[in-house]
mmCIF file of C-alpha atoms in Angstrom:
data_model
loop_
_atom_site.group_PDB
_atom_site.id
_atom_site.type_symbol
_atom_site.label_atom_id
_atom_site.label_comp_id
_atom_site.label_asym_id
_atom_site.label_seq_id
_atom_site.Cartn_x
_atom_site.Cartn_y
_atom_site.Cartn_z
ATOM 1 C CA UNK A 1 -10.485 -4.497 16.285
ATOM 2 C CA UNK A 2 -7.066 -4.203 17.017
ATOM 3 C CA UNK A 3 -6.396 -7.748 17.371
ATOM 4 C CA UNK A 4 -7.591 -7.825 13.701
ATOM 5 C CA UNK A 5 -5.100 -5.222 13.038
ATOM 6 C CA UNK A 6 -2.466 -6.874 12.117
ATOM 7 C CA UNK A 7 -4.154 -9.271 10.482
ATOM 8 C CA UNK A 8 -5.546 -7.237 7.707
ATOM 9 C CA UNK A 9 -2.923 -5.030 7.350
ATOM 10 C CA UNK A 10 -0.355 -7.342 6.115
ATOM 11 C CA UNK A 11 -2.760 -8.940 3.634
ATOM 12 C CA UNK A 12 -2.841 -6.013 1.560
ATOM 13 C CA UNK A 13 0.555 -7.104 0.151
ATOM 14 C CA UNK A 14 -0.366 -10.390 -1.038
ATOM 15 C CA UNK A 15 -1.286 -11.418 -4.474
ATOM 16 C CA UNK A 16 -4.582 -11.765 -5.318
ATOM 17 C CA UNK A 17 -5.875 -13.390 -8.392
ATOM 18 C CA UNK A 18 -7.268 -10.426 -10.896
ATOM 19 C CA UNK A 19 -10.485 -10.279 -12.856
ATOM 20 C CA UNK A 20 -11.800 -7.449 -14.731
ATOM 21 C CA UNK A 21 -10.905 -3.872 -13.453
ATOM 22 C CA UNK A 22 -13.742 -2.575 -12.581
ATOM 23 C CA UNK A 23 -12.810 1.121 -12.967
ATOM 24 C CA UNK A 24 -10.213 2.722 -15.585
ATOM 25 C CA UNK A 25 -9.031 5.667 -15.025
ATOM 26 C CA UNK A 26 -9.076 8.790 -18.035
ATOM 27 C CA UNK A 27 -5.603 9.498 -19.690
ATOM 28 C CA UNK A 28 -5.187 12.796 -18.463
ATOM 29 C CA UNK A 29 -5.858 11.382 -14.676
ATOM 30 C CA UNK A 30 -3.134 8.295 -15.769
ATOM 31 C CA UNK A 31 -0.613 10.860 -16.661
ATOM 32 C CA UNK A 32 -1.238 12.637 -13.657
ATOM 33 C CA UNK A 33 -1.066 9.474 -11.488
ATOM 34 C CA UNK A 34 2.290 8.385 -13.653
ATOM 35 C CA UNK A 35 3.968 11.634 -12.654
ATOM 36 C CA UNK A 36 2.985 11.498 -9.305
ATOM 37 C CA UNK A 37 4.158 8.091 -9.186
ATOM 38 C CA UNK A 38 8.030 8.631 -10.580
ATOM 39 C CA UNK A 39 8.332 11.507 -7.620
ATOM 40 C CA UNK A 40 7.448 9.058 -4.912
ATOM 41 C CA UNK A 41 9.507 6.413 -6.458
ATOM 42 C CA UNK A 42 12.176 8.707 -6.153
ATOM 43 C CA UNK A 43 11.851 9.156 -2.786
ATOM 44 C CA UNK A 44 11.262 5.587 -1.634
ATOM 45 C CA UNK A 45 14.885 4.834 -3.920
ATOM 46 C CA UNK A 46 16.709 7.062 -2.090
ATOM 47 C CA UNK A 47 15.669 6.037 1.412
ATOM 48 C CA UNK A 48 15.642 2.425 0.567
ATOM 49 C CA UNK A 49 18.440 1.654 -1.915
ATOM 50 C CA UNK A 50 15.901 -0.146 -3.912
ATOM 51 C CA UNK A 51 16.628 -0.705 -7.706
ATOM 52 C CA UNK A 52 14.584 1.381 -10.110
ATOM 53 C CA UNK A 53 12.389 -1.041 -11.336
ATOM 54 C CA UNK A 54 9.499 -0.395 -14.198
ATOM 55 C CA UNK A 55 6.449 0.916 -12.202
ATOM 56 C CA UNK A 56 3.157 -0.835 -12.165
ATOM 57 C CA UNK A 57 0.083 0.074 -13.370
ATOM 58 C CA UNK A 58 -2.430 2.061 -11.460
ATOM 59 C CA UNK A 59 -6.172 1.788 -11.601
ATOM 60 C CA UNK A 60 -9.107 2.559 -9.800
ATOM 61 C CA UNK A 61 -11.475 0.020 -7.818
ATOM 62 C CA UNK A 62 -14.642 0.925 -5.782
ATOM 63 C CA UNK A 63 -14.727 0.218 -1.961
ATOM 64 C CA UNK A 64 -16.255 -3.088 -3.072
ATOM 65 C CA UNK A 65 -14.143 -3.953 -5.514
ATOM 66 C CA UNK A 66 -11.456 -3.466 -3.391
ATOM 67 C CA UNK A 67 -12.608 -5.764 -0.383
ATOM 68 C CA UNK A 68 -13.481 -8.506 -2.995
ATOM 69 C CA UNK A 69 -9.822 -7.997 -4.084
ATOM 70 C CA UNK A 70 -8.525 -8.090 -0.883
ATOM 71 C CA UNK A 71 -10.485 -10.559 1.269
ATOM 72 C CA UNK A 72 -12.749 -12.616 -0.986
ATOM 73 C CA UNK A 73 -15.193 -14.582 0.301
ATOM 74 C CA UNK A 74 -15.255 -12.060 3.742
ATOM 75 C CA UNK A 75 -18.559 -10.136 4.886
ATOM 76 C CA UNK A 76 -17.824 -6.607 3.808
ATOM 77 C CA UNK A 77 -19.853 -5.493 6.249
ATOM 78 C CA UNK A 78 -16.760 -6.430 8.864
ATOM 79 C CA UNK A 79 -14.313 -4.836 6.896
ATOM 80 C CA UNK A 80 -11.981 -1.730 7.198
ATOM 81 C CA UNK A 81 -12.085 0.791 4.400
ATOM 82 C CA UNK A 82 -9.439 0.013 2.058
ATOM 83 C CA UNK A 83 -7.682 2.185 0.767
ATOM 84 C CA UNK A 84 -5.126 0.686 -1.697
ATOM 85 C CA UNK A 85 -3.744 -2.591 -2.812
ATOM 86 C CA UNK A 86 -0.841 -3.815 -4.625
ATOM 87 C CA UNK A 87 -1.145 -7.225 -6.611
ATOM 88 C CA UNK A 88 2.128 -8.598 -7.493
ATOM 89 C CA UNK A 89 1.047 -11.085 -9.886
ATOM 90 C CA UNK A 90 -0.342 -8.594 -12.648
ATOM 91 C CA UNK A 91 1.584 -5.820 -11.115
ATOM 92 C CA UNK A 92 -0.759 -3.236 -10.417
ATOM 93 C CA UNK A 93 -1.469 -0.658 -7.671
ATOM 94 C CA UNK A 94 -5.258 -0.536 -6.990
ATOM 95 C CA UNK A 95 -6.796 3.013 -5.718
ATOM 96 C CA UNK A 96 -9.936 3.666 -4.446
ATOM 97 C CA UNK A 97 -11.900 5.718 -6.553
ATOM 98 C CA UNK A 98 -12.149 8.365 -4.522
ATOM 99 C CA UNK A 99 -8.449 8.624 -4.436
ATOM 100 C CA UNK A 100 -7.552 12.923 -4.476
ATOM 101 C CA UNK A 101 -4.723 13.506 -5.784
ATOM 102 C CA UNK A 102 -4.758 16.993 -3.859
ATOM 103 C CA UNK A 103 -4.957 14.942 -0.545
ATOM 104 C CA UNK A 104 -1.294 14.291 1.556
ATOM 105 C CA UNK A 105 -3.150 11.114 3.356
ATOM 106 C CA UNK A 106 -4.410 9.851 0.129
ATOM 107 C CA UNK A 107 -0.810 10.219 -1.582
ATOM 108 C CA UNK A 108 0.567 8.180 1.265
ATOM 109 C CA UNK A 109 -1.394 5.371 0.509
ATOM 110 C CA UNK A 110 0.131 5.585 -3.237
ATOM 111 C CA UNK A 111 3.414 5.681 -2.126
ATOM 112 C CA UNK A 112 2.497 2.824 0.894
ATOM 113 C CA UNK A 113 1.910 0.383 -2.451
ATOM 114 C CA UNK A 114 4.216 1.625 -4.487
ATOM 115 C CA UNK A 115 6.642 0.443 -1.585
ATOM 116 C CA UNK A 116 5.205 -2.544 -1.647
ATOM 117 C CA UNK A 117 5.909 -2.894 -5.697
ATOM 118 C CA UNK A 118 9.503 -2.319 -4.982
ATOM 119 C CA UNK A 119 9.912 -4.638 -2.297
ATOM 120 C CA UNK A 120 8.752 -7.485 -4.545
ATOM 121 C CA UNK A 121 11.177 -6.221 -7.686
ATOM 122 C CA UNK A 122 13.632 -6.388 -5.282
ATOM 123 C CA UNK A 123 14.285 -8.872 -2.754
ATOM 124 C CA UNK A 124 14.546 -12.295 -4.135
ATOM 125 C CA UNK A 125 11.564 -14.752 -2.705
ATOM 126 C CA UNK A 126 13.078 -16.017 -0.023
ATOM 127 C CA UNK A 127 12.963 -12.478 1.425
ATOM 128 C CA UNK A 128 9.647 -11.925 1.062
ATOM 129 C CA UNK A 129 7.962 -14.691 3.798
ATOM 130 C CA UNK A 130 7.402 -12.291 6.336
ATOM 131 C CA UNK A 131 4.670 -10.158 4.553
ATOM 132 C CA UNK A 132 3.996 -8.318 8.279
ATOM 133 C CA UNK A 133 7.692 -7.502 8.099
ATOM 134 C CA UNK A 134 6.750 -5.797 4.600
ATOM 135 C CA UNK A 135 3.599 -4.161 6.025
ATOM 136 C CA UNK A 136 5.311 -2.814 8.594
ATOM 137 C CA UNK A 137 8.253 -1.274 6.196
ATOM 138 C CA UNK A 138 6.007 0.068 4.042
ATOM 139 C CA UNK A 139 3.719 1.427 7.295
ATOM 140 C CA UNK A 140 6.987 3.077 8.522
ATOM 141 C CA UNK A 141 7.790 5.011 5.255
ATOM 142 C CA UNK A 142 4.362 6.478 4.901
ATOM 143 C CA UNK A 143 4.313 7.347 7.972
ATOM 144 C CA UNK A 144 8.247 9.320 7.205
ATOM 145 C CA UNK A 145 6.966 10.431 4.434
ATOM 146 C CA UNK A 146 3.636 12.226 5.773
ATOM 147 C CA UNK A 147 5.450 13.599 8.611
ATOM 148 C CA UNK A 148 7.684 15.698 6.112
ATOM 149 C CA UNK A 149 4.914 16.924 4.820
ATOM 150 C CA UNK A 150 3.968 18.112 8.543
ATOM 151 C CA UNK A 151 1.185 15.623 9.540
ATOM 152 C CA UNK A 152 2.427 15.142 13.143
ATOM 153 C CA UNK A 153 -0.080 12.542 14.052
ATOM 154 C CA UNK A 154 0.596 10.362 11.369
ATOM 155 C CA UNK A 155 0.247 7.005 12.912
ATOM 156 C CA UNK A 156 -2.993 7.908 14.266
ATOM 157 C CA UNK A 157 -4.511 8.267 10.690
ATOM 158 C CA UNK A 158 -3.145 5.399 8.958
ATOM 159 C CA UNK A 159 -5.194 3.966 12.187
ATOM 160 C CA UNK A 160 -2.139 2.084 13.886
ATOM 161 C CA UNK A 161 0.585 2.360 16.798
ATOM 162 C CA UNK A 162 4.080 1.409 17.653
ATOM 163 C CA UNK A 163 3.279 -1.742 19.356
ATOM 164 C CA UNK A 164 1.307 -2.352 16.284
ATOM 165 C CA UNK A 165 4.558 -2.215 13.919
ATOM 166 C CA UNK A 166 6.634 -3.782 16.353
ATOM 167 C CA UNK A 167 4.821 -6.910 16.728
ATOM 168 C CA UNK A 168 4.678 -6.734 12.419
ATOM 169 C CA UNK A 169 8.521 -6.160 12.563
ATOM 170 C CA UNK A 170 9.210 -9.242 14.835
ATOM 171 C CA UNK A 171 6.936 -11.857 13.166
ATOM 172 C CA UNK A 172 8.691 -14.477 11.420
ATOM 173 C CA UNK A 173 6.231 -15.002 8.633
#
């Protein structure tokens, strides 16, 4: 499993062609998710330097919907929950359905795509080859940002390890 590690976690950050959302979320639950969404932005601008940049959408996908997003064509039986996904191409941050907004984890994985939105607005192409290099970015800031909120064994429940991001940080594509 941890071989495939690596693997699957940079994936998450490539585009994926889009067909019909299969879950919408209500207005007041958008609003709620827009708000939450111009906070975290906040904080990933003022760590990164990042532009502000128009934020994507955000909608809702089952489990299933998610690993047919993510790795089409793949037994789903093999597959890691999935938490989140960002597609660049329509611009849109994909939650699980069972996202909680009351949840620090499940946050994390808001702001972990939301991170990955603003490293596509802005670095130009060329920049973005390495998509581990990405991952692992957007792996470190969750992980910052859930051990300000005083989850001290971060890492261990985003299910990865320092080797993990280092060998993400040095891969040249």
């Amino acid at each position: 499993a941890l071989v495939w590690r690596p693997f699957l976690l940079w994936l998450l950050v490539v585009p994926f062609p889009v067909h019909a959302v299969s879950a919408q979320t209500p207005d007041g639950r958008q609003a709620e998710l827009r708000a939450l969404a111009d906070t975290l932005s906040g904080w990933i601008i003022e760590r990164t330097g990042y532009s502000e940049t128009e934020l994507p959408d955000i909608q809702f996908k089952t489990q299933a919907g998610l690993a047919e997003l993510c790795f089409p064509g793949f037994s789903h039986d093999l597959l890691p929950g999935i938490r989140g996904a960002y597609d660049a191409r329509s611009v849109v941050v994909y939650l699980n359905t069972d996202f909680d907004s009351d949840s620090v984890l499940d946050i994390s994985y808001l702001l972990h795509e939301l991170v990955h939105h603003f490293q596509v607005q802005n670095m130009p192409s060329s920049n973005r080859a390495s998509k581990a290099v990405m991952e692992a970015r957007a792996l470190r800031m969750q992980t910052e940002w859930l051990e300000q909120r005083g989850l001290t064994d971060a890492m261990e429940h985003l299910g990865v390890d320092e080797k993990t991001l280092r060998i993400l940080e040095a891969s040249p594509r």
